[in-house]
Structures are given as structure tokens and as C-alpha cells.
PDB file of C-alpha atoms and ligand atoms in Angstrom:
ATOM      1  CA  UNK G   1     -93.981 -96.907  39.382  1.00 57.00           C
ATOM      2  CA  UNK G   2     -91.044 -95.931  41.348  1.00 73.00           C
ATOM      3  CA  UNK G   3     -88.284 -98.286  40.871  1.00 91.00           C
ATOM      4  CA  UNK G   4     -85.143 -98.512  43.927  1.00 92.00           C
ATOM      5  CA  UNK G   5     -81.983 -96.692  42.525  1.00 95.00           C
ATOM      6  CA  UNK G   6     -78.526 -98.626  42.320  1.00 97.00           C
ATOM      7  CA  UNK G   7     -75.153 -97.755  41.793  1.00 97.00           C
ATOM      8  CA  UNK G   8     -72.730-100.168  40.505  1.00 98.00           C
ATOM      9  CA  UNK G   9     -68.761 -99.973  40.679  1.00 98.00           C
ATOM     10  CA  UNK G  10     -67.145-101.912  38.201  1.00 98.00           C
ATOM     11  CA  UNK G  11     -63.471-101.437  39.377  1.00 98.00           C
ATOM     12  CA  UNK G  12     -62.459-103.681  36.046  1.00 98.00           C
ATOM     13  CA  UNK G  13     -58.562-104.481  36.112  1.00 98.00           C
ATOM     14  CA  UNK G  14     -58.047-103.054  39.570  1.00 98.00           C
ATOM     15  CA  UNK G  15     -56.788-103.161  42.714  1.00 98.00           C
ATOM     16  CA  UNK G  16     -55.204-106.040  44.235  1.00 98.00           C
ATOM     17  CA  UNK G  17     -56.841-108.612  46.952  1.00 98.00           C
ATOM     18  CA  UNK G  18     -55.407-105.923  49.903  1.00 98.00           C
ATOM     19  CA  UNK G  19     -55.885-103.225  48.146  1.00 98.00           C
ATOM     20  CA  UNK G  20     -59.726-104.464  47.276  1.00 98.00           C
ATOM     21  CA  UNK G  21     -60.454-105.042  50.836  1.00 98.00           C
ATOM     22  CA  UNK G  22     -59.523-101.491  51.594  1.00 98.00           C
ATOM     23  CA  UNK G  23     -61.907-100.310  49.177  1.00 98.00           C
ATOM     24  CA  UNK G  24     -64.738-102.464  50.118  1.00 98.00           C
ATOM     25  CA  UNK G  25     -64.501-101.958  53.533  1.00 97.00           C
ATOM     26  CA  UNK G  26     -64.461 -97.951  53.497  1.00 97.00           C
ATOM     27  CA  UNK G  27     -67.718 -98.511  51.233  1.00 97.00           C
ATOM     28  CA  UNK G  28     -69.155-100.905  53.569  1.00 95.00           C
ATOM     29  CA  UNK G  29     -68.670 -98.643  56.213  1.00 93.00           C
ATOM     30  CA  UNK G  30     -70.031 -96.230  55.006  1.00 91.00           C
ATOM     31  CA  UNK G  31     -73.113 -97.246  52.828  1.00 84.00           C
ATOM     32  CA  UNK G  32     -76.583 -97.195  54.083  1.00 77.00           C
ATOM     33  CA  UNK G  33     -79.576 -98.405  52.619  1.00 72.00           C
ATOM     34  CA  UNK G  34     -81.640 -95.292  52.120  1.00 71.00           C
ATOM     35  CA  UNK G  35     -80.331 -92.333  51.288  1.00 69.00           C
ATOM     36  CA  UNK G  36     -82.490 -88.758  52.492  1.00 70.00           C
ATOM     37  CA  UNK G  37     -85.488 -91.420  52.108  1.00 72.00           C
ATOM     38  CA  UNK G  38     -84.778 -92.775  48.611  1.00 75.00           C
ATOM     39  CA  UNK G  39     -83.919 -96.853  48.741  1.00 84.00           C
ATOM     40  CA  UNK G  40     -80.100 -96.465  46.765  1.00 91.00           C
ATOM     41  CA  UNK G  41     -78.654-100.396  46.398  1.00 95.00           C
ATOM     42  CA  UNK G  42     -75.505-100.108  45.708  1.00 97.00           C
ATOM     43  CA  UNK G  43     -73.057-103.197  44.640  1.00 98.00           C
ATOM     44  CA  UNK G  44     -69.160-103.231  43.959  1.00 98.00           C
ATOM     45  CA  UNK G  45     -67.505-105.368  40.667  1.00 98.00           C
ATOM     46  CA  UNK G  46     -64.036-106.372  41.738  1.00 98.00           C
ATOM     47  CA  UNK G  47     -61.628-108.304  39.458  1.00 98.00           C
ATOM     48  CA  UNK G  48     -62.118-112.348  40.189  1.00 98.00           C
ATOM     49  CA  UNK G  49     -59.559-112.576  42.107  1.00 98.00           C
ATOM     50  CA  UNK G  50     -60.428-110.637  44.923  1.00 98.00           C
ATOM     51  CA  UNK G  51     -64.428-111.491  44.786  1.00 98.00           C
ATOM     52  CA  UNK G  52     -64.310-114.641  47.596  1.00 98.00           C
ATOM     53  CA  UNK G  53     -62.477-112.284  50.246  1.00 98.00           C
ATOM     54  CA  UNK G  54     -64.397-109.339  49.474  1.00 98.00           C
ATOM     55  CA  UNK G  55     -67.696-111.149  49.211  1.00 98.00           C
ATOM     56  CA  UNK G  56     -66.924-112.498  52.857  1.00 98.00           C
ATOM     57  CA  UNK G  57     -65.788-109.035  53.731  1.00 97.00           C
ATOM     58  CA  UNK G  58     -69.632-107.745  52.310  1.00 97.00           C
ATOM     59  CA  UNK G  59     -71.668-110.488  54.295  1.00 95.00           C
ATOM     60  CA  UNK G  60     -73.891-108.913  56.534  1.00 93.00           C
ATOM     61  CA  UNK G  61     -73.666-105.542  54.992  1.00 94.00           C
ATOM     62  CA  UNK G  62     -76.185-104.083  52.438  1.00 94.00           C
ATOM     63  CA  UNK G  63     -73.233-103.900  49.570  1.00 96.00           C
ATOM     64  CA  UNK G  64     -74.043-106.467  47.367  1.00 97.00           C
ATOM     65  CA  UNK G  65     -71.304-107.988  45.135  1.00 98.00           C
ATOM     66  CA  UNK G  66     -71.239-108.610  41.265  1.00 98.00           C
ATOM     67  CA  UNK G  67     -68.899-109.722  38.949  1.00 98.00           C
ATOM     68  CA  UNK G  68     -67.538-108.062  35.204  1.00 98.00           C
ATOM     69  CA  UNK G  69     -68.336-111.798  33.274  1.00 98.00           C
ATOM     70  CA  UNK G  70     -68.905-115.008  32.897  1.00 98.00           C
ATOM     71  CA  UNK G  71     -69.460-117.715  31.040  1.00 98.00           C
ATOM     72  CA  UNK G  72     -72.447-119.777  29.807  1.00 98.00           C
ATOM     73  CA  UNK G  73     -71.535-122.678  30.496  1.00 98.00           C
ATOM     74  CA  UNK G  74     -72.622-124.210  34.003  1.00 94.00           C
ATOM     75  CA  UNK G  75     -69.041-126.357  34.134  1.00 95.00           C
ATOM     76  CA  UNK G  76     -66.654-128.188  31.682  1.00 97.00           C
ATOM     77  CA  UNK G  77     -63.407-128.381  29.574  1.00 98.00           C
ATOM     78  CA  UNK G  78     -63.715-124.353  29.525  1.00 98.00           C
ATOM     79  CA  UNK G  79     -59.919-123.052  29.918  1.00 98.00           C
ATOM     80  CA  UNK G  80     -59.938-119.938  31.304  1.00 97.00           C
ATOM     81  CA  UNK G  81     -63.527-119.470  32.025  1.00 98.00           C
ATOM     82  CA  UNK G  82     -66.063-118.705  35.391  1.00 98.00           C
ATOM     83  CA  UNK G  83     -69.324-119.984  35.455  1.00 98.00           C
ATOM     84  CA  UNK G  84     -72.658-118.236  36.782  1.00 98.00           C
ATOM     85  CA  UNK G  85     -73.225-120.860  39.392  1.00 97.00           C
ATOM     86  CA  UNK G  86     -69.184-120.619  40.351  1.00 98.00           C
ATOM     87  CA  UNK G  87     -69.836-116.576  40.786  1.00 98.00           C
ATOM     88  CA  UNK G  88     -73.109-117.198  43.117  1.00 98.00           C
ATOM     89  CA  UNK G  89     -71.452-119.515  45.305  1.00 97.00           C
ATOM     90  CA  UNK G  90     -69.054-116.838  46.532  1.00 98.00           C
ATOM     91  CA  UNK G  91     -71.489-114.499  46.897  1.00 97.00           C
ATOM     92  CA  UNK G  92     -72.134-113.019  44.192  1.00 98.00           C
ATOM     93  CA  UNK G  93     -75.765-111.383  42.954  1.00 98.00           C
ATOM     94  CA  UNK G  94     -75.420-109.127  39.907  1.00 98.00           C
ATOM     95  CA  UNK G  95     -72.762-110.280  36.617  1.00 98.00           C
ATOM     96  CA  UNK G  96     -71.935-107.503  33.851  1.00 98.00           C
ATOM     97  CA  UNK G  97     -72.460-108.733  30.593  1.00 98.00           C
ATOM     98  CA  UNK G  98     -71.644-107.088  27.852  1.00 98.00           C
ATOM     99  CA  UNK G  99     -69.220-103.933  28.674  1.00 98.00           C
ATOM    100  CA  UNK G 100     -68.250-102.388  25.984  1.00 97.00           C
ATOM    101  CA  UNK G 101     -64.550-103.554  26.563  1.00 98.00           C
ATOM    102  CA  UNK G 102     -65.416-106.858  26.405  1.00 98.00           C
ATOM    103  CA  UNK G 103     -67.020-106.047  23.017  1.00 97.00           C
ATOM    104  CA  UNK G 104     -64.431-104.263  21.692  1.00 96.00           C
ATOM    105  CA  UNK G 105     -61.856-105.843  23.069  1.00 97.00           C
ATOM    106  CA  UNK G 106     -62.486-109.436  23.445  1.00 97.00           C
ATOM    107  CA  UNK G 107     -65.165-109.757  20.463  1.00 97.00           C
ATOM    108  CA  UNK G 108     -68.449-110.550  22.843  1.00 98.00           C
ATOM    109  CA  UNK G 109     -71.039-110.624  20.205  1.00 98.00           C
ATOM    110  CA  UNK G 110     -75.209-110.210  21.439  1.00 98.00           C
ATOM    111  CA  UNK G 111     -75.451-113.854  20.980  1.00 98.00           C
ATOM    112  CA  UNK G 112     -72.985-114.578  23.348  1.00 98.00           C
ATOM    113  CA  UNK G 113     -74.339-111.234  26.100  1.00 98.00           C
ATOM    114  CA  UNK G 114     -77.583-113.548  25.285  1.00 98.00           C
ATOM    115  CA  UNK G 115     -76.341-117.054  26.207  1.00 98.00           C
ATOM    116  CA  UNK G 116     -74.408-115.528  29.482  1.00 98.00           C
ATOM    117  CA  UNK G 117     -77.377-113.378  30.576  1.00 98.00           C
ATOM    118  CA  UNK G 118     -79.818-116.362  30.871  1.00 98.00           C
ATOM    119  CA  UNK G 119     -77.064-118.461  32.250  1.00 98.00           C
ATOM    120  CA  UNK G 120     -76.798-115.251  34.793  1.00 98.00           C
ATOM    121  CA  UNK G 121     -80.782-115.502  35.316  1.00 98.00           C
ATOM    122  CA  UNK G 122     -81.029-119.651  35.496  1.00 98.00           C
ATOM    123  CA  UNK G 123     -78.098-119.495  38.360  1.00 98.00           C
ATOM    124  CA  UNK G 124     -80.868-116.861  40.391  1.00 98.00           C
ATOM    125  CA  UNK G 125     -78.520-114.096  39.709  1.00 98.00           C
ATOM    126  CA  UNK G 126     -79.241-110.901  38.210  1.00 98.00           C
ATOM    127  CA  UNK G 127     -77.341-109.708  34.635  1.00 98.00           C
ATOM    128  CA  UNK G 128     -76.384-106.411  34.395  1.00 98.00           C
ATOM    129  CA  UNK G 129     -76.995-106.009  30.332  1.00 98.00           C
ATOM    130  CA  UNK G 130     -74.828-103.036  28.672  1.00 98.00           C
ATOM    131  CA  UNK G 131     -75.589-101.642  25.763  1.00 98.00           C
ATOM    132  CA  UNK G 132     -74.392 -98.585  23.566  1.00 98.00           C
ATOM    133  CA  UNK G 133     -73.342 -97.269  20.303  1.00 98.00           C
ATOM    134  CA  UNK G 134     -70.028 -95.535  19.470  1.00 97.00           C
ATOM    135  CA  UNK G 135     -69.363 -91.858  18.389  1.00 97.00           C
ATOM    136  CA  UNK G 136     -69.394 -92.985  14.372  1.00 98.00           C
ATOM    137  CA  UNK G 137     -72.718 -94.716  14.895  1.00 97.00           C
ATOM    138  CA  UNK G 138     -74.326 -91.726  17.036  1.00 97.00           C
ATOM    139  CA  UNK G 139     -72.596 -88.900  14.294  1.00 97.00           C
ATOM    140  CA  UNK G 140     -73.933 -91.359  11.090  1.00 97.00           C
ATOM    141  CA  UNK G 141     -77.985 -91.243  12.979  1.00 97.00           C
ATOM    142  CA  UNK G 142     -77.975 -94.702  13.590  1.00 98.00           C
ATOM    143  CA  UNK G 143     -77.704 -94.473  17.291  1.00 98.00           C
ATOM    144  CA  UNK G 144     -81.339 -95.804  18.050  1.00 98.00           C
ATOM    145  CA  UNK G 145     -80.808 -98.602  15.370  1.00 98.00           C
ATOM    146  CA  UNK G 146     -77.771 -99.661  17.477  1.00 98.00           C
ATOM    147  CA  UNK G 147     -79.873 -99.592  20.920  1.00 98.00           C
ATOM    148  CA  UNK G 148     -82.566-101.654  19.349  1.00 98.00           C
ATOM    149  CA  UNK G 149     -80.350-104.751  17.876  1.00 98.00           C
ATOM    150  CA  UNK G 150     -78.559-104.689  21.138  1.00 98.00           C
ATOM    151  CA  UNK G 151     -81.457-105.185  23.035  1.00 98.00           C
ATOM    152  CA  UNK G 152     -83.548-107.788  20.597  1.00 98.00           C
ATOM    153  CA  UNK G 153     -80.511-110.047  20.268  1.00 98.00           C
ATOM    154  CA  UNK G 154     -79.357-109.588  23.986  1.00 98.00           C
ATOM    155  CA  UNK G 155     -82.795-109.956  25.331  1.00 98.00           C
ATOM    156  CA  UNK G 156     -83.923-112.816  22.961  1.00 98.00           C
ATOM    157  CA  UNK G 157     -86.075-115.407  24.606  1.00 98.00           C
ATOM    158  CA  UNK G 158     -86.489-113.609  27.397  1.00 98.00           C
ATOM    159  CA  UNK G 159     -89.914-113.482  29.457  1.00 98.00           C
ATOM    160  CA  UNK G 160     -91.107-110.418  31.651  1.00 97.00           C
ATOM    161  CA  UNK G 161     -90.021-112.537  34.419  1.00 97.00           C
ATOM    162  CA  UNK G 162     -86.691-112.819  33.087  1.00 98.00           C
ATOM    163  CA  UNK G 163     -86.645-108.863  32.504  1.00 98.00           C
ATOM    164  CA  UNK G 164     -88.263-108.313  35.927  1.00 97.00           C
ATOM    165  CA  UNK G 165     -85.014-109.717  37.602  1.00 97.00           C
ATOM    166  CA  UNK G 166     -82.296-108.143  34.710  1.00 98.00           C
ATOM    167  CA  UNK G 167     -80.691-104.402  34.855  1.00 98.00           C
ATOM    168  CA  UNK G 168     -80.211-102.673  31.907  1.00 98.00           C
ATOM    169  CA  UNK G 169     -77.222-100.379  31.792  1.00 98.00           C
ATOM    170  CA  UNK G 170     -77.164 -97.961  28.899  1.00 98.00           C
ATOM    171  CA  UNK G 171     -73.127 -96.613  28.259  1.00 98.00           C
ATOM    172  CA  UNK G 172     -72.543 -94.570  25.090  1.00 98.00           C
ATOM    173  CA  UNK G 173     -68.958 -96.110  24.108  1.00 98.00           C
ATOM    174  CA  UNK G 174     -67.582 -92.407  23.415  1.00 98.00           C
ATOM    175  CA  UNK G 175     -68.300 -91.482  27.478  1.00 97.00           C
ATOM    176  CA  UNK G 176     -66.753 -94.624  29.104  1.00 97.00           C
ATOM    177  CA  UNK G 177     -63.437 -93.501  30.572  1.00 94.00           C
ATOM    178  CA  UNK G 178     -63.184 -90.365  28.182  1.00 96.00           C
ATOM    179  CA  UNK G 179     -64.333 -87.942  31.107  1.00 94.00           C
ATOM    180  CA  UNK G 180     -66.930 -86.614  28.231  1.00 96.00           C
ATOM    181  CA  UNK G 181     -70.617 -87.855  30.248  1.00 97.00           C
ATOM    182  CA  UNK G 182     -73.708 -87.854  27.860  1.00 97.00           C
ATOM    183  CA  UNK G 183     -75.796 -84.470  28.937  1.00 98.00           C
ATOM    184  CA  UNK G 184     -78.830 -85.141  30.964  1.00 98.00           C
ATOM    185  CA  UNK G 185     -80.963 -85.068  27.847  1.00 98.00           C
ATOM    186  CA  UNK G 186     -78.950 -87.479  25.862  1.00 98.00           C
ATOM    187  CA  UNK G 187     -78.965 -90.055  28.814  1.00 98.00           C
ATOM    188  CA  UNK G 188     -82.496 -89.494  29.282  1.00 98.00           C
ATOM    189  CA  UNK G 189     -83.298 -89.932  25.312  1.00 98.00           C
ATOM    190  CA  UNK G 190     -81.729 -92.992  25.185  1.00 98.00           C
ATOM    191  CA  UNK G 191     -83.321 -94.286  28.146  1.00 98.00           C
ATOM    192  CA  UNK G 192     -86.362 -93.510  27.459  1.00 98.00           C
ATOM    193  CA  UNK G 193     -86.096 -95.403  24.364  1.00 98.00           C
ATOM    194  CA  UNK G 194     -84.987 -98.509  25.944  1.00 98.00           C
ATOM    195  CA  UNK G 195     -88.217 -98.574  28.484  1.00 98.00           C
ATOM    196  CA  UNK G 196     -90.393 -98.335  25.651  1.00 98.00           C
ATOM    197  CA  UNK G 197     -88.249-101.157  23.708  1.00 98.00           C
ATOM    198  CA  UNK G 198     -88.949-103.065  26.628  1.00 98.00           C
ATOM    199  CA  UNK G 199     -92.619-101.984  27.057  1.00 98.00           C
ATOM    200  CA  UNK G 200     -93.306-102.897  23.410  1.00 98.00           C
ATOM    201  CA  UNK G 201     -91.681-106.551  23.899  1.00 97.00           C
ATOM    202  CA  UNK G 202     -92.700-107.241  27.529  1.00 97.00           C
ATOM    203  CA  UNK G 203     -95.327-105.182  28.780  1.00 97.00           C
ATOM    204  CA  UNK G 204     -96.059-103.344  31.797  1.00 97.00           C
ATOM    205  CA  UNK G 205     -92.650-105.167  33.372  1.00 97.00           C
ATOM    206  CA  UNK G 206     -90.872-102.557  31.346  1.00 98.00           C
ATOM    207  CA  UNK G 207     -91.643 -99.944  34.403  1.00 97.00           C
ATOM    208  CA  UNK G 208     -89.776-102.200  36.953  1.00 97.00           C
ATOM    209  CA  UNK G 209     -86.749-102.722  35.256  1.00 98.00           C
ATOM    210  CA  UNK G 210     -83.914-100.771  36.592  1.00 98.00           C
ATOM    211  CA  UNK G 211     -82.092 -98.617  33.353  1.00 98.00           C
ATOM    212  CA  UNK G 212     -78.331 -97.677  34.692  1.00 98.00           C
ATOM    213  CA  UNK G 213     -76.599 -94.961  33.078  1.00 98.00           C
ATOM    214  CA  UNK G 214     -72.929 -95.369  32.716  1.00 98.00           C
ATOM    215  CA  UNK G 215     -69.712 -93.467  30.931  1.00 98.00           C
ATOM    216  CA  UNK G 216     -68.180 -91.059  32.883  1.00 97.00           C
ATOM    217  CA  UNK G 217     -70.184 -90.811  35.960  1.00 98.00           C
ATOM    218  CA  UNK G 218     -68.332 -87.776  38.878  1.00 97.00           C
ATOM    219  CA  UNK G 219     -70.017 -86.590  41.820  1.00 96.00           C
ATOM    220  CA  UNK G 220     -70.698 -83.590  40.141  1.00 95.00           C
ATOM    221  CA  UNK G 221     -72.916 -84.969  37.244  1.00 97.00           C
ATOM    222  CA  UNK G 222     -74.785 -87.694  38.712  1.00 97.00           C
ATOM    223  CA  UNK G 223     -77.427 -85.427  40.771  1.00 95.00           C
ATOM    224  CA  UNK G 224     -78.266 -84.416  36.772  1.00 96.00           C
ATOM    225  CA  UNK G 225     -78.488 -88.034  35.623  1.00 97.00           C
ATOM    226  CA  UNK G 226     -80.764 -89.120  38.430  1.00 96.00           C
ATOM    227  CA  UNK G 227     -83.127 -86.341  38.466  1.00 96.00           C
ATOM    228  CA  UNK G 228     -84.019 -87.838  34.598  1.00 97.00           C
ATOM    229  CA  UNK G 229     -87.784 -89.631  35.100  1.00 97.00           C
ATOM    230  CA  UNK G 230     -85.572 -93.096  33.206  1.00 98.00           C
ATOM    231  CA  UNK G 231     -82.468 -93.145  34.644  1.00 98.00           C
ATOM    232  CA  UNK G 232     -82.531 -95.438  37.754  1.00 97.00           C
ATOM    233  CA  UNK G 233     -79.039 -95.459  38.501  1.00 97.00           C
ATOM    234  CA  UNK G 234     -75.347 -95.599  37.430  1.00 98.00           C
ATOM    235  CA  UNK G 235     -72.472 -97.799  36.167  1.00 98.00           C
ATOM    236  CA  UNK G 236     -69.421 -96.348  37.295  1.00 98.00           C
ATOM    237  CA  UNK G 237     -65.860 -96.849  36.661  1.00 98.00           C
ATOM    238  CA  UNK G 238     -62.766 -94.591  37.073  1.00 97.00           C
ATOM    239  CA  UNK G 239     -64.649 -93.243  40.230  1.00 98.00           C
ATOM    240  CA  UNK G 240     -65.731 -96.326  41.673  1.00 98.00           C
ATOM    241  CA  UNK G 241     -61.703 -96.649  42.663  1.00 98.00           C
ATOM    242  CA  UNK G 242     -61.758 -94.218  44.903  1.00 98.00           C
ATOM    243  CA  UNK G 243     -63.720 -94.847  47.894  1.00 97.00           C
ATOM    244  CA  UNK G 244     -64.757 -91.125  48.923  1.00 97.00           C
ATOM    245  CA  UNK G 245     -65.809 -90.280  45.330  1.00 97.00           C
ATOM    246  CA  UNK G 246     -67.841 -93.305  45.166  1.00 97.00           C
ATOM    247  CA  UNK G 247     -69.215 -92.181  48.103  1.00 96.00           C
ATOM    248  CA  UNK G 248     -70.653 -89.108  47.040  1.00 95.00           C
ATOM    249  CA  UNK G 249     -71.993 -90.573  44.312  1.00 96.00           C
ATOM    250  CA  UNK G 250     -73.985 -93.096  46.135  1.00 95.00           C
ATOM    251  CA  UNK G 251     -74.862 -90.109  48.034  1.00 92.00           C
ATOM    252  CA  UNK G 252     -76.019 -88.515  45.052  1.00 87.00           C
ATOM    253  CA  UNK G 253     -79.110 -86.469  46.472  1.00 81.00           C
ATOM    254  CA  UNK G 254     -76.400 -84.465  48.784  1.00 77.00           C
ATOM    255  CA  UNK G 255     -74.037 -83.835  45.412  1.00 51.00           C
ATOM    256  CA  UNK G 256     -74.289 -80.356  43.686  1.00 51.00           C
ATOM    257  CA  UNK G 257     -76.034 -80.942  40.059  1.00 50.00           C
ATOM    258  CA  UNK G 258     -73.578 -78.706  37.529  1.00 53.00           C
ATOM    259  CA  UNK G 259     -74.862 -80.958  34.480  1.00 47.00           C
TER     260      UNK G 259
HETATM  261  C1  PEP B   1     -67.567 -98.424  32.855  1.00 88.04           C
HETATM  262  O1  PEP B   1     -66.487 -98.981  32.766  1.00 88.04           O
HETATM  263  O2  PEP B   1     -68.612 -99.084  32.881  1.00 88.04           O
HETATM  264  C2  PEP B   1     -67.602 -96.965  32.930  1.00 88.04           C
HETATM  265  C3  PEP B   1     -68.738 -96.373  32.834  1.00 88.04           C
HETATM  266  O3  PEP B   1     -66.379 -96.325  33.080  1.00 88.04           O
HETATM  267  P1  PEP B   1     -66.156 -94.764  33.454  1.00 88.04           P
HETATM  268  O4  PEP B   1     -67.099 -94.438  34.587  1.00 88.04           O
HETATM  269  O5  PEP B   1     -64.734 -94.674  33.866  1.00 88.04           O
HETATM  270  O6  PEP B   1     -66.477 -93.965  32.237  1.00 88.04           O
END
């Protein structure tokens, strides 16, 4: 089954409402819906503050928005927080749940990915569910063991329709930001293993549901990463801030493959 690519930047504690606009504009601009043929969604993450404008900025365009987290909560005495329903009415259509720095970082356990991914689904967005294990974990051979409780506490409860309308986004914790990308084979391993996680859970949905690779995505490696039969696309972040090496990753069939 051939599934539509899409490449997500998740700008995380950048750029400014001005400075966000620029970006999303030269995107916009620039960002068609098929690429050489191939259907390649694409969709930007800005920080919360600059999501209304830049959502409004987006309308009409084929850039879809998304947002880094939420909360599970629909409303209440939450200090702090953003609901799923408060992201889709301005605009948004994909949440990340789950980043790495948000587990490391701000101690978001699978429970909680769980509880904000089907408060992502029940507000008729779509999560974007990361998963990954760290350098110790990969080195000690319990990478797959790491992958798996990810994805059964994560995913818990959820139907094939509620997979059917989720993204997966696989990002080995010791290639986010390090400028070290996982070879094609590694990304493709661990994908693999992920479909078939799915497949064994869910059924045939598995083949529909869109795996992104993430951690240290260039223009020079993601040509690589695509051409892998269960890599579907890419979360990117240091080069999401730039808008002409975003660019070239979107136009990924056009970029020279040197991994
Ligand atoms: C990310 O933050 O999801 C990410 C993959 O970062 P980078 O591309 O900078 O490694």
C-alpha cells in the first residue's frame, strides 16, 4: 500500500511571532502538494505563541499546522496548560506528543503520551506519537524492548481507527540535535519493527499508518531515509529553521542521497 509522505518541522523554542511569519510564509510559498509525482504533506510546529497568526497566515495553502503538546484535559483549573480542542480551533491538525525533550526534560511518562494522544484523536486531530530509545539502551541490546513498551503503553486502547488517523514518528534520542542521523539501515530496522508492532496489534491498518523518521534530518541524508520501503517521512528540527533547507528537504526526491 503506498502511504502519502510528510515532513514535519518542529521549530520547538523558536523564532518569534515576526520572525515565524517569515518562515511560514517562504514555506508557503514555496510548497506544493506533489513533489516529481509523489503526494509530500508537509506541516510546520511553531512555538504557541505564534500558532493563531501563522495558522491564519497557512489558510488556504496546503501547509498544514501542528503543535509540540498539549494537554488532556478538554478545559479546567489547568495553570499553564493548552487543550486539544484550544489547538484545533486555531487551526491546528497534527499535535507532537511525546518528544523526547518533553520526556527527558519535563518527565512525560507513556501514560500521559497515552491520555494526550486520544485527547489529540477525540478533538479530530491527528497525534504525532514519538518514540525512541537512548544510546545506553541501544549499546545494552534493549533497543527493541524500548520501542515495544513505548508503543503498548502509548497506543493503549487504541482501535485501528484510532491508528488509521495517528503518525508514528520514530527518533533515536542519541540523533536528535547531535548532527549524528541513524544510517539508512538502522532507521529502516526500527521501522520496520514498529509496522509489524502495529500489524500484530491492529491488523492490516498497520500499512496505512504513516512511520516518520526523525534525529538529525539535512538535505543530504533524507533522499537515503525515504528511499527505505518503512520510512514515510521525517521529523525535523534544527533544519526546519531555516526555510531553504527545509525546502530541500521537502523536496527530497531532487536532494543528492550521500547516506
Ligand atoms: C526533533 O526535535 O524532533 C529533531 C528531530 O531534531 P533535529 O532534527 O534537530 O535532530
Amino acid at each position: 500500500m503506498s502511504r502519502s509522505a510528510l515532513i514535519v518541522g518542529n521549530w520547538k523554542m523558536y523564532k518569534t511571532v515576526a520572525e515565524g511569519l517569515e518562515l511560514a510564509t517562504a514555506i508557503k510559498n514555496a510548497t506544493a502538494p506533489t513533489v516529481r509525482g509523489r503526494e509530500i504533506a508537509v506541516a510546520i510546529a511553531p512555538p504557541f505563541t505564534a500558532l493563531y497568526p501563522i495558522g491564519k497566515r497557512l489558510e488556504g495553502s496546503t501547509v498544514a499546522l501542528a503543535a509540540q503538546d498539549c494537554f488532556w484535559e478538554a478545559q479546567g483549573a489547568f495553570t499553564g496548560e493548552v487543550s486539544a480542542a484550544m489547538l484545533a480551533d486555531v487551526g491546528c491538525r497534527f499535535v507532537i506528543v511525546g518528544h523526547s525533550e518533553r520526556r527527558q526534560q519535563f518527565g512525560e511518562t507513556d501514560a500521559a503520551v497515552n491520555l494526550k494522544a486520544k485527547a489529540i484523536l477525540k478533538a479530530g486531530l491527528s497525534p504525532i506519537i514519538c518514540v525512541g530509545e537512548t544510546e545506553k539502551e541501544r549499546d545494552a541490546g534493549e533497543m527493541r524492548g524500548r520501542i515495544i513498551s513505548q508503543l503498548a503503553e502509548g497506543l493503549f486502547g487504541f482501535t485501528s481507527e484510532m491508528a488509521q488517523r495517528s503518525v508514528i514518528a520514530y527518533e533515536p534520542v542519541w540523533a536528535i540535535g547531535t548532527g549524528r542521523v541513524a544510517t539508512t539501515e538502522q532507521a529502516q530496522e526500527v521501522h520496520a519493527l514498529i509496522r509489524q508492532y502495529l500489524h500484530a496489534q491492529l491488523g492490516e491498518v498497520a500499512q496505512s499508518v504513516r512511520i516518520l523518521y526523525g534525529g538529525s534530518v539535512k538535505p543530504n541524508n533524507i533522499a537515503g531515509l525515504m528511499a527505505q520501503p518503512d520510512v514515510d517521512g521525517a521529523l525535523v528540527g534544527g533544519a526546519s529553521l531555516r526555510a531553504e533547507e527545509f525546502l530541500q528537504i521537502v523536496r527530497f526526491h531532487e536532494a543528492p542521497a550521500t547516506s
